[in-house]
């Protein structure tokens, strides 16, 4: 149709028409609605530009939300400081209303003066919009709040004054409007802590100190939820993220509890800093949103936002792992991308154990049953000492404490009752030692024995026969330079323990993967050592998937037993009959949501029948935020499973104690 229209116009008009058409299409693409909030990603406004509202705050007027924040886009006149304003009716799609503040130095503060963390309150009595912000010189010694006012939410705000609230220093500020409409300023008073202070009736001053929380924190944010006040803040680490923490109180005056982590501390709040808590009260649910900034000091215009619904229950608060999600502001309900309707619970899975699971130890990881099922060998930690526990007396004995600086990753039983250890000759760091330097060691079951090197480097996991001295291990290019850089292979060999010096004999490569689409790791022998399970790790752009594989060691035929691409299925312990294997799997993410891969896992039981359909979930640790069960093994009589408590934020294999699972016979 376009060609027919153009035929009626001369060449110059054709060119002009095409330009207008392309601009119209470009404009429409910018106006495309967002269905999901995507933490950490670029957040386009109605013009297709990344939202620039850093360190900001939000108010709701009628059905419209207004988001104010620091304008950090490139090309700004450095002689001014800017505050932007956006509006939305769904908290997802934002319309740029303009820069409502374009201010020169109001107090002769000098070069690189500071305007940060703007927060706007609407005063119904005066019908004024009152903006508070942190005003400072470049050395952060001025330490005041500034006030500007406007007659409209998106109008030009006029500077009025600056002052120290209650005569105290003020740097980072936050805002809180209680359910009764009372407005409060949260401000950091560096010598003392941070204050929660009530504003005056006209909002032009601070009139009463409700609480001084004696914690040196900034980025203060407060919400009132089901009878409790929750306060969140971050440590004083400048632009660098840190573990944000929360406390609770029955009233703003306190008393406030001690502060606890809002997320796994190793994540540093997933690289963000708190700025506000938004409560969305719907017809069905009330959702509290953590509103955080992911600062990029070198490229401030590219700083991102981390918004996620908080899990709040019985005085506990938790920030889930960030993932795309959608909010219905009318009902207050939210769901993750992919339609997951359930959400993980707060709490410790150890407080909710079923009758057939018991805690064995409060420390340790990577359990392995002895051939007679009377003991379990385990590691104190990744690259630590090997231990053993008597299942009847619960006596724990160290196997390697006679080795100075022991740094082993795994301990496993041989059919003789002796041990195989995996670890580097010397520990360098967790990444290098784990990926490059692991090798095999033999440890006699006789007390006081010391590990003996077997002279074989390998890649982490291995298979050990329950019937013979057959072993299998994998190698990468790091351990075997003859392999291509992205290749991996499985080697089956025998242990010869005769002659007083254990050694590996008869090594045979049984499978080789030529590239990184499948990185292999040996797991378990079965069917009288004629077959072996192994894992195929399958990297993709978002995460590393994994499949349960099996190989017939005589025919070399390989079978994919899990048969579910783009999911994580890592086989672990095998049942004595060889018909089932335990699997670390992320299949519960179908209903619970969350990031796929080796973090959100629980223990499942898979039939090795080739259909991939007989898959039964055994543990429910991943029903809880941050929780997972991992590294399971089965006793040689098939009556028990040993596994470990783990945290989704930690590297694979890290554990916090062993548990026993009793199978119903």
XYZ file of C-alpha atoms in Angstrom:
665
model
C 0.000 0.000 0.000
C 2.859 2.393 0.787
C 4.263 1.908 -2.727
C 0.910 2.882 -4.283
C 0.720 6.041 -2.160
C 4.284 7.070 -3.011
C 3.632 6.761 -6.722
C 1.507 9.920 -6.562
C 4.322 12.060 -5.066
C 7.490 13.492 -6.625
C 10.828 12.208 -5.343
C 11.430 14.898 -2.671
C 7.928 14.446 -1.258
C 8.437 10.668 -1.254
C 11.552 11.137 0.856
C 9.702 13.470 3.251
C 6.808 11.028 3.558
C 9.133 8.122 4.362
C 10.868 10.212 7.031
C 7.530 11.017 8.698
C 6.487 7.370 8.501
C 9.723 6.162 10.090
C 9.416 8.732 12.876
C 5.861 7.599 13.556
C 6.924 3.954 13.742
C 9.862 4.885 15.999
C 7.539 6.823 18.291
C 5.122 3.907 18.488
C 7.943 1.560 19.432
C 8.906 3.891 22.268
C 5.330 3.936 23.551
C 5.135 0.150 23.783
C 3.804 -0.849 27.194
C 5.909 -2.810 29.637
C 4.244 -5.890 31.111
C 6.938 -6.585 33.718
C 9.245 -4.739 36.073
C 12.743 -6.036 35.327
C 15.156 -5.413 38.210
C 18.602 -4.330 37.147
C 17.681 -3.737 33.500
C 17.195 -0.498 31.579
C 13.747 0.908 32.406
C 12.346 2.776 29.395
C 9.945 5.679 29.913
C 7.210 6.684 27.446
C 9.858 8.223 25.171
C 12.069 5.136 25.184
C 14.717 6.715 27.413
C 16.037 5.056 30.570
C 14.221 6.432 33.636
C 16.424 8.952 35.448
C 15.012 9.138 38.982
C 17.873 7.960 41.171
C 17.757 8.088 44.958
C 14.120 8.953 44.540
C 10.758 8.788 46.204
C 7.155 8.158 45.184
C 3.825 9.663 46.182
C 0.328 8.716 45.079
C -2.245 11.382 44.193
C -5.612 9.854 43.306
C -4.835 6.928 41.003
C -1.533 8.379 39.800
C 1.908 7.684 41.192
C 4.619 10.357 40.878
C 8.261 9.315 40.964
C 10.858 11.999 41.719
C 14.592 11.424 41.621
C 18.024 12.682 40.711
C 18.313 13.414 36.987
C 21.632 11.956 35.854
C 21.383 11.817 32.077
C 24.415 12.688 29.970
C 24.878 16.196 28.612
C 23.438 18.106 31.575
C 24.784 21.565 32.363
C 27.134 20.943 35.304
C 26.282 24.373 36.735
C 22.802 23.106 37.645
C 21.306 20.275 39.704
C 18.215 18.553 38.328
C 15.274 16.611 39.747
C 13.077 14.694 37.329
C 9.427 13.722 37.615
C 7.605 10.725 36.123
C 3.991 9.599 36.438
C 2.326 6.204 36.243
C -0.947 4.490 37.045
C 0.559 0.993 37.301
C 4.071 1.532 38.747
C 5.468 -0.159 35.643
C 4.998 2.230 32.713
C 6.301 5.737 33.389
C 5.650 9.005 31.573
C 8.367 11.638 31.709
C 6.788 14.855 33.036
C 9.972 16.898 32.872
C 12.678 18.197 35.154
C 10.814 19.877 37.996
C 14.022 21.265 39.521
C 16.817 22.989 37.605
C 18.710 24.781 40.318
C 21.928 26.732 40.601
C 23.907 26.734 43.845
C 21.366 28.072 46.395
C 23.691 28.522 49.383
C 27.057 29.427 47.815
C 28.331 25.928 48.484
C 30.918 26.048 45.729
C 32.119 23.693 43.052
C 30.500 20.211 42.955
C 27.779 21.095 45.457
C 25.320 18.281 46.182
C 21.569 17.816 45.732
C 20.566 14.215 46.498
C 17.607 11.989 47.370
C 14.645 14.283 46.603
C 11.395 13.342 48.379
C 8.066 15.049 47.753
C 5.125 15.295 50.160
C 1.670 16.642 49.254
C 0.154 18.862 51.932
C -3.634 18.756 51.654
C -4.179 21.820 53.816
C -1.923 24.145 51.836
C -2.343 22.257 48.541
C 1.384 22.540 48.114
C 3.874 19.933 46.969
C 6.821 20.138 49.341
C 10.143 18.667 48.267
C 12.856 17.751 50.753
C 16.366 16.918 49.570
C 19.860 16.446 50.947
C 21.816 19.664 50.356
C 25.561 19.687 50.868
C 28.962 20.914 49.780
C 31.407 18.566 48.110
C 33.023 17.662 51.457
C 29.615 16.742 52.962
C 30.066 19.116 55.878
C 27.106 21.421 55.211
C 24.799 18.468 56.032
C 21.359 20.066 55.664
C 17.989 19.461 54.110
C 16.732 21.815 51.451
C 13.074 22.585 50.762
C 11.416 23.573 47.489
C 7.684 23.924 46.798
C 5.295 23.782 43.851
C 1.571 24.151 43.213
C 1.561 21.128 40.890
C 3.113 17.666 41.123
C 4.956 18.246 37.854
C 5.371 22.004 38.124
C 8.570 23.941 38.670
C 9.650 23.673 42.310
C 10.907 26.912 43.860
C 13.687 26.803 46.407
C 12.651 28.100 49.840
C 15.329 27.380 52.449
C 17.770 24.944 54.012
C 18.170 23.913 57.651
C 19.388 21.184 59.961
C 16.341 19.278 61.193
C 16.058 19.455 64.978
C 19.437 21.181 64.844
C 21.116 17.916 63.820
C 23.299 16.990 60.846
C 21.346 15.528 57.924
C 22.723 13.671 54.923
C 20.814 10.788 53.316
C 17.079 11.277 53.757
C 14.004 9.111 53.349
C 10.293 9.729 53.549
C 7.430 7.904 55.214
C 3.704 8.611 55.184
C 1.822 6.567 57.766
C -1.593 5.017 57.244
C -3.255 7.997 58.977
C -1.547 10.422 56.546
C 1.058 11.750 58.980
C 4.318 12.609 57.206
C 7.788 11.803 58.513
C 11.340 12.542 57.454
C 14.037 9.902 57.932
C 17.499 11.441 58.075
C 21.024 10.305 58.794
C 22.715 12.068 61.700
C 26.224 10.686 61.270
C 27.542 11.196 64.803
C 24.530 9.469 66.362
C 22.546 7.271 63.966
C 19.386 8.044 62.050
C 16.225 9.852 63.078
C 12.567 9.344 62.314
C 11.008 12.783 62.726
C 7.456 14.113 62.242
C 6.942 17.056 59.915
C 5.130 20.207 60.971
C 1.520 20.775 59.906
C 2.574 22.712 56.797
C 5.471 20.299 56.078
C 7.906 23.225 56.040
C 9.766 22.111 59.146
C 10.545 19.102 61.323
C 8.805 19.347 64.673
C 9.244 16.125 66.658
C 11.871 13.400 66.903
C 9.997 10.089 67.100
C 13.062 7.834 67.291
C 16.810 7.972 67.155
C 17.996 4.568 65.971
C 21.601 4.305 67.036
C 22.856 2.507 63.967
C 25.188 4.192 61.494
C 23.059 3.644 58.411
C 21.817 5.564 55.389
C 19.230 4.999 52.677
C 16.559 4.852 55.381
C 13.115 3.546 54.435
C 10.061 2.649 56.545
C 6.759 0.836 56.057
C 3.851 0.029 58.391
C 2.582 -3.495 57.716
C 0.127 -5.582 59.749
C 0.706 -3.776 63.026
C 4.500 -3.501 62.843
C 6.860 -0.823 61.582
C 9.769 -2.053 59.469
C 12.852 0.106 59.002
C 15.510 -0.642 56.372
C 18.895 0.958 55.902
C 22.360 0.366 54.476
C 25.852 0.707 55.907
C 27.989 3.763 55.190
C 30.008 2.469 52.230
C 29.428 5.276 49.744
C 28.600 4.064 46.228
C 29.524 0.462 47.053
C 26.596 -1.850 47.876
C 26.492 -3.661 51.197
C 24.142 -5.984 53.110
C 21.091 -3.830 53.873
C 19.402 -4.607 57.176
C 16.005 -4.209 58.822
C 14.531 -3.810 62.291
C 10.947 -3.775 63.583
C 9.013 -1.898 66.247
C 5.383 -1.758 67.442
C 5.445 2.032 67.040
C 7.730 4.638 65.528
C 8.919 5.499 69.035
C 10.204 1.942 69.393
C 11.535 -0.118 70.946
C 13.326 -1.287 67.804
C 14.704 -4.788 67.480
C 18.277 -5.524 66.487
C 18.975 -5.284 62.765
C 18.943 -8.383 60.554
C 19.883 -8.986 56.914
C 17.207 -8.374 54.278
C 18.957 -10.736 51.821
C 21.869 -13.186 51.837
C 24.758 -10.961 52.977
C 27.091 -12.309 50.284
C 24.850 -10.710 47.632
C 25.261 -7.177 49.055
C 21.493 -6.760 48.662
C 21.894 -7.935 45.060
C 24.095 -4.929 44.352
C 21.560 -2.333 45.497
C 20.887 0.254 48.197
C 17.501 0.962 49.750
C 15.759 4.230 48.985
C 12.056 3.631 49.781
C 9.431 1.026 50.645
C 6.209 1.315 48.642
C 3.040 -0.206 50.085
C 0.378 -1.098 47.512
C -2.944 -1.817 49.204
C -5.184 -3.713 46.800
C -8.602 -5.286 46.964
C -7.095 -8.746 47.523
C -3.561 -8.320 48.830
C -1.138 -5.753 50.195
C 2.277 -5.809 48.553
C 5.335 -3.999 49.910
C 7.944 -3.183 47.268
C 11.631 -2.757 48.046
C 12.760 0.211 45.981
C 16.541 0.246 45.602
C 19.234 1.884 43.519
C 22.027 0.020 41.761
C 24.582 2.786 41.533
C 27.220 3.079 38.814
C 29.391 5.978 39.989
C 31.500 6.078 36.820
C 28.457 6.099 34.515
C 25.722 7.513 36.701
C 23.287 7.862 33.797
C 23.367 4.072 33.495
C 22.575 3.393 37.177
C 19.736 0.904 37.481
C 16.860 0.131 39.840
C 16.056 -2.947 41.866
C 12.378 -3.187 42.675
C 11.070 -6.436 44.163
C 8.091 -7.375 46.344
C 9.249 -8.175 49.862
C 8.306 -11.317 51.730
C 6.980 -10.201 55.141
C 5.616 -12.608 57.717
C 5.505 -12.735 61.536
C 7.945 -9.871 61.977
C 10.401 -11.253 59.425
C 11.280 -9.504 56.179
C 13.156 -10.894 53.196
C 14.160 -9.564 49.785
C 13.785 -12.381 47.224
C 16.272 -12.969 44.466
C 15.513 -10.373 41.752
C 13.562 -11.573 38.720
C 11.028 -10.018 36.324
C 7.589 -9.598 37.865
C 4.233 -7.987 37.180
C 2.027 -6.031 39.590
C -1.719 -5.485 39.596
C -2.072 -2.210 41.518
C -5.861 -2.647 41.831
C -5.799 -6.069 43.498
C -2.336 -5.726 45.038
C -1.361 -9.101 43.596
C 1.898 -9.811 41.812
C 3.377 -12.647 39.818
C 6.667 -13.491 38.224
C 7.292 -13.646 34.510
C 6.194 -17.086 33.383
C 3.055 -16.962 35.486
C 4.298 -18.421 38.763
C 1.427 -17.945 41.195
C 3.129 -19.271 44.329
C 5.870 -17.475 46.192
C 8.556 -18.688 48.528
C 8.004 -18.453 52.256
C 10.085 -16.805 54.935
C 11.705 -18.891 57.601
C 14.216 -21.666 58.106
C 13.408 -25.024 56.483
C 14.959 -26.739 59.516
C 12.006 -25.443 61.557
C 9.570 -27.264 59.280
C 11.083 -30.719 58.804
C 8.789 -33.671 58.099
C 8.946 -36.683 60.423
C 11.237 -38.682 58.115
C 14.040 -36.066 58.101
C 16.385 -35.411 61.024
C 19.361 -33.110 61.547
C 22.622 -35.044 61.782
C 25.182 -32.227 62.172
C 25.067 -28.451 62.419
C 28.083 -28.008 60.150
C 29.650 -29.713 57.181
C 28.925 -30.639 53.597
C 29.270 -33.333 50.873
C 28.248 -36.485 52.757
C 29.211 -40.025 51.700
C 28.048 -43.337 53.241
C 30.542 -45.993 54.271
C 30.101 -49.424 52.589
C 28.514 -50.833 55.791
C 26.298 -47.724 56.241
C 27.567 -47.237 59.798
C 29.425 -44.009 59.134
C 29.178 -40.938 56.959
C 32.281 -39.142 55.762
C 31.956 -35.420 55.065
C 33.872 -32.167 54.688
C 33.962 -29.402 57.292
C 33.801 -26.905 54.431
C 34.889 -26.548 50.825
C 38.687 -26.886 50.912
C 38.827 -27.947 54.535
C 39.236 -31.106 56.611
C 37.605 -34.494 56.030
C 35.569 -35.897 58.918
C 33.525 -38.998 59.705
C 30.513 -39.455 61.971
C 29.318 -42.675 63.603
C 25.588 -42.931 62.870
C 24.885 -44.816 66.089
C 26.931 -42.872 68.642
C 27.087 -39.602 66.639
C 30.785 -39.392 67.493
C 32.680 -37.205 64.993
C 36.302 -37.909 64.123
C 38.678 -35.881 61.971
C 40.421 -37.792 59.185
C 42.871 -35.122 58.014
C 43.615 -32.988 61.044
C 47.133 -34.436 61.002
C 47.698 -32.634 57.678
C 48.728 -28.994 58.247
C 46.642 -26.612 56.173
C 44.436 -29.378 54.761
C 42.361 -28.060 51.865
C 40.280 -30.883 50.445
C 37.038 -30.493 48.529
C 35.546 -34.004 48.765
C 35.923 -37.271 50.642
C 34.445 -40.545 49.343
C 34.551 -44.178 50.458
C 36.120 -47.014 48.545
C 34.585 -50.490 48.766
C 37.495 -51.422 51.059
C 36.488 -48.774 53.618
C 39.452 -46.603 52.644
C 38.937 -43.113 51.269
C 39.487 -41.068 48.139
C 40.101 -37.349 48.674
C 39.794 -34.626 46.068
C 41.733 -31.405 46.470
C 44.740 -29.359 45.327
C 48.337 -29.906 46.358
C 48.208 -26.384 47.762
C 45.233 -24.085 48.087
C 45.338 -20.880 46.017
C 41.766 -19.587 45.914
C 38.343 -21.146 45.614
C 38.035 -20.578 41.871
C 41.516 -21.597 40.742
C 41.773 -24.523 43.126
C 38.355 -25.790 42.136
C 38.620 -25.458 38.372
C 42.321 -26.106 37.708
C 44.202 -27.703 40.579
C 42.057 -30.563 41.946
C 43.695 -33.965 42.023
C 43.077 -37.406 43.541
C 44.473 -38.662 46.869
C 44.247 -42.012 48.663
C 43.689 -42.150 52.446
C 43.874 -45.429 54.334
C 41.132 -46.241 56.827
C 43.810 -46.925 59.456
C 43.825 -44.185 62.084
C 46.637 -41.692 61.787
C 47.172 -42.320 58.079
C 48.118 -39.453 55.822
C 46.851 -38.804 52.286
C 48.897 -40.164 49.387
C 48.873 -38.396 46.022
C 47.693 -40.524 43.123
C 49.268 -38.239 40.542
C 46.044 -37.568 38.680
C 44.504 -34.142 38.131
C 40.798 -34.062 37.484
C 37.729 -31.833 37.445
C 35.912 -31.915 40.788
C 33.436 -34.847 40.900
C 34.005 -38.562 40.392
C 32.289 -41.953 40.417
C 33.402 -44.725 42.779
C 32.115 -48.273 42.504
C 30.292 -49.858 45.449
C 31.392 -53.291 44.271
C 34.999 -52.989 43.068
C 37.959 -50.615 42.858
C 36.679 -49.069 39.639
C 36.636 -45.259 39.528
C 35.751 -42.592 36.970
C 36.593 -38.914 36.736
C 36.372 -36.060 34.270
C 38.968 -33.743 32.828
C 38.906 -30.309 31.243
C 41.594 -28.511 29.280
C 42.913 -27.087 32.574
C 43.861 -30.597 33.743
C 44.632 -32.103 30.325
C 46.243 -29.677 27.844
C 45.772 -32.201 25.032
C 42.038 -31.428 25.179
C 40.641 -28.547 23.153
C 40.015 -25.453 25.341
C 36.240 -26.051 25.642
C 36.271 -29.859 25.522
C 35.796 -32.326 28.400
C 36.033 -36.078 28.790
C 35.142 -39.007 31.060
C 37.809 -41.495 32.048
C 37.177 -44.888 33.677
C 40.095 -46.535 35.515
C 40.968 -48.980 38.296
C 42.725 -48.491 41.602
C 45.542 -50.888 42.395
C 46.217 -51.004 46.136
C 48.834 -53.765 46.045
C 52.531 -53.318 46.645
C 52.133 -50.746 49.409
C 51.695 -47.858 46.989
C 48.187 -47.148 45.640
C 48.047 -46.133 42.002
C 45.614 -45.602 39.149
C 45.793 -48.175 36.354
C 43.971 -48.967 33.099
C 42.626 -45.462 32.357
C 40.260 -45.426 29.369
C 38.428 -42.446 27.872
C 34.809 -43.549 27.504
C 33.253 -40.274 26.364
C 34.470 -36.925 25.093
C 32.494 -33.747 24.568
C 34.123 -31.575 21.892
C 32.851 -28.177 23.039
C 31.230 -26.169 25.826
C 27.662 -27.124 24.907
C 28.137 -30.115 27.226
C 30.694 -30.107 30.027
C 30.732 -33.573 31.569
C 31.196 -34.754 35.165
C 31.226 -38.397 36.328
C 28.712 -39.440 38.975
C 27.758 -43.092 39.755
C 28.312 -46.634 38.520
C 25.318 -48.994 38.364
C 24.154 -52.277 36.864
C 27.225 -54.173 38.145
C 29.531 -51.357 37.019
C 28.496 -51.817 33.386
C 26.891 -48.380 33.221
C 27.525 -44.959 34.672
C 25.537 -41.783 35.220
C 27.113 -38.444 34.477
C 26.101 -34.808 34.234
C 26.080 -32.683 31.124
C 26.331 -28.991 32.060
C 24.788 -26.861 29.317
C 25.585 -23.136 29.452
C 23.194 -20.671 27.841
C 22.956 -16.900 27.907
C 20.909 -16.713 31.117
C 22.150 -19.612 33.253
C 23.779 -23.034 33.135
C 21.321 -25.876 32.619
C 22.154 -29.531 33.283
C 20.952 -32.942 32.140
C 21.087 -36.392 33.723
C 23.007 -38.637 31.350
C 23.918 -42.304 31.302
C 26.509 -44.268 29.363
C 26.754 -47.978 28.665
C 30.442 -48.656 29.274
C 30.485 -51.577 26.841
C 28.601 -50.136 23.856
C 29.363 -46.467 24.694
C 25.711 -45.636 24.018
C 24.686 -42.404 25.763
C 21.152 -41.657 27.012
C 19.604 -38.419 28.254
C 17.428 -39.480 31.194
C 16.054 -36.110 32.362
C 14.786 -34.988 28.952
C 13.909 -31.431 29.919
C 16.012 -28.806 28.111
C 16.732 -25.425 29.689
C 16.258 -26.747 33.221
C 18.770 -27.834 35.838
C 19.015 -31.574 36.565
C 22.240 -32.711 38.262
C 22.306 -36.403 39.191
C 23.874 -37.220 42.548
C 23.394 -40.453 44.550
C 22.108 -43.587 42.841
C 19.821 -46.225 44.387
C 21.260 -49.738 44.870
C 18.996 -51.310 42.232
C 20.209 -48.800 39.612
C 16.633 -47.960 38.648
C 16.514 -44.516 40.234
C 18.906 -41.660 40.896
C 18.719 -38.613 43.131
C 18.788 -35.311 41.273
C 19.410 -31.716 42.261
C 16.721 -30.043 40.160
C 15.100 -26.644 39.694
C 11.749 -28.045 38.539
C 9.904 -26.471 41.477
C 10.633 -23.132 39.770
C 7.734 -24.002 37.449
C 5.401 -23.124 40.330
C 7.588 -21.088 42.693
C 9.375 -19.011 40.075
C 12.912 -17.787 40.579
C 16.122 -17.964 38.646
C 16.770 -21.267 36.915
C 20.037 -23.122 37.365
C 22.049 -24.511 40.262
C 20.931 -21.976 42.877
C 17.203 -22.691 43.259
C 17.357 -26.453 43.630
C 15.779 -29.190 45.704
C 16.241 -32.954 45.729
C 14.183 -35.078 43.344
C 14.079 -38.787 42.494
C 14.259 -39.743 38.806
C 13.555 -43.131 37.243
C 16.283 -44.198 34.816
C 13.700 -45.568 32.383
C 14.484 -43.117 29.575
C 11.117 -41.333 29.650
C 12.058 -38.415 31.925
C 8.511 -38.526 33.300
C 8.913 -40.352 36.635
C 10.296 -37.406 38.591
C 9.304 -37.067 42.275
C 10.241 -34.229 44.612
C 11.713 -35.390 47.958
C 12.662 -32.158 49.774
C 11.011 -28.747 50.041
C 13.827 -26.563 51.299
C 13.541 -24.286 48.249
C 9.993 -23.403 49.324
C 11.777 -20.960 51.655
C 13.600 -17.867 50.509
C 17.301 -18.572 50.278
C 16.912 -22.249 51.105
C 17.913 -25.312 49.146
C 18.802 -28.966 49.748
C 21.805 -30.346 47.890
C 24.499 -33.016 47.491
C 22.372 -36.090 48.304
C 23.716 -39.652 48.538
C 21.923 -42.969 49.141
C 23.015 -45.649 51.587
C 24.038 -48.950 50.011
C 20.887 -50.631 51.429
C 18.642 -47.895 49.994
C 17.109 -47.023 53.366
C 18.678 -43.605 53.972
C 19.584 -40.476 52.111
C 22.132 -38.007 53.476
C 22.123 -34.438 52.182
C 22.945 -30.903 53.276
C 21.283 -27.623 54.068
C 22.496 -24.966 51.626
C 21.881 -21.356 50.672
C 20.889 -20.233 47.187
C 23.410 -17.380 47.286
C 26.446 -19.613 47.850
C 28.607 -21.492 45.334
C 27.658 -25.080 44.545
C 28.584 -27.569 47.265
C 28.714 -25.129 50.178
C 26.684 -26.542 53.072
C 25.585 -25.731 56.607
C 25.026 -29.145 58.128
C 23.989 -32.694 57.240
C 20.557 -34.278 57.407
C 19.217 -37.839 57.173
C 16.152 -38.750 55.124
C 14.469 -42.088 55.908
C 12.783 -43.803 52.961
C 9.565 -45.667 53.623
C 10.187 -49.362 53.028
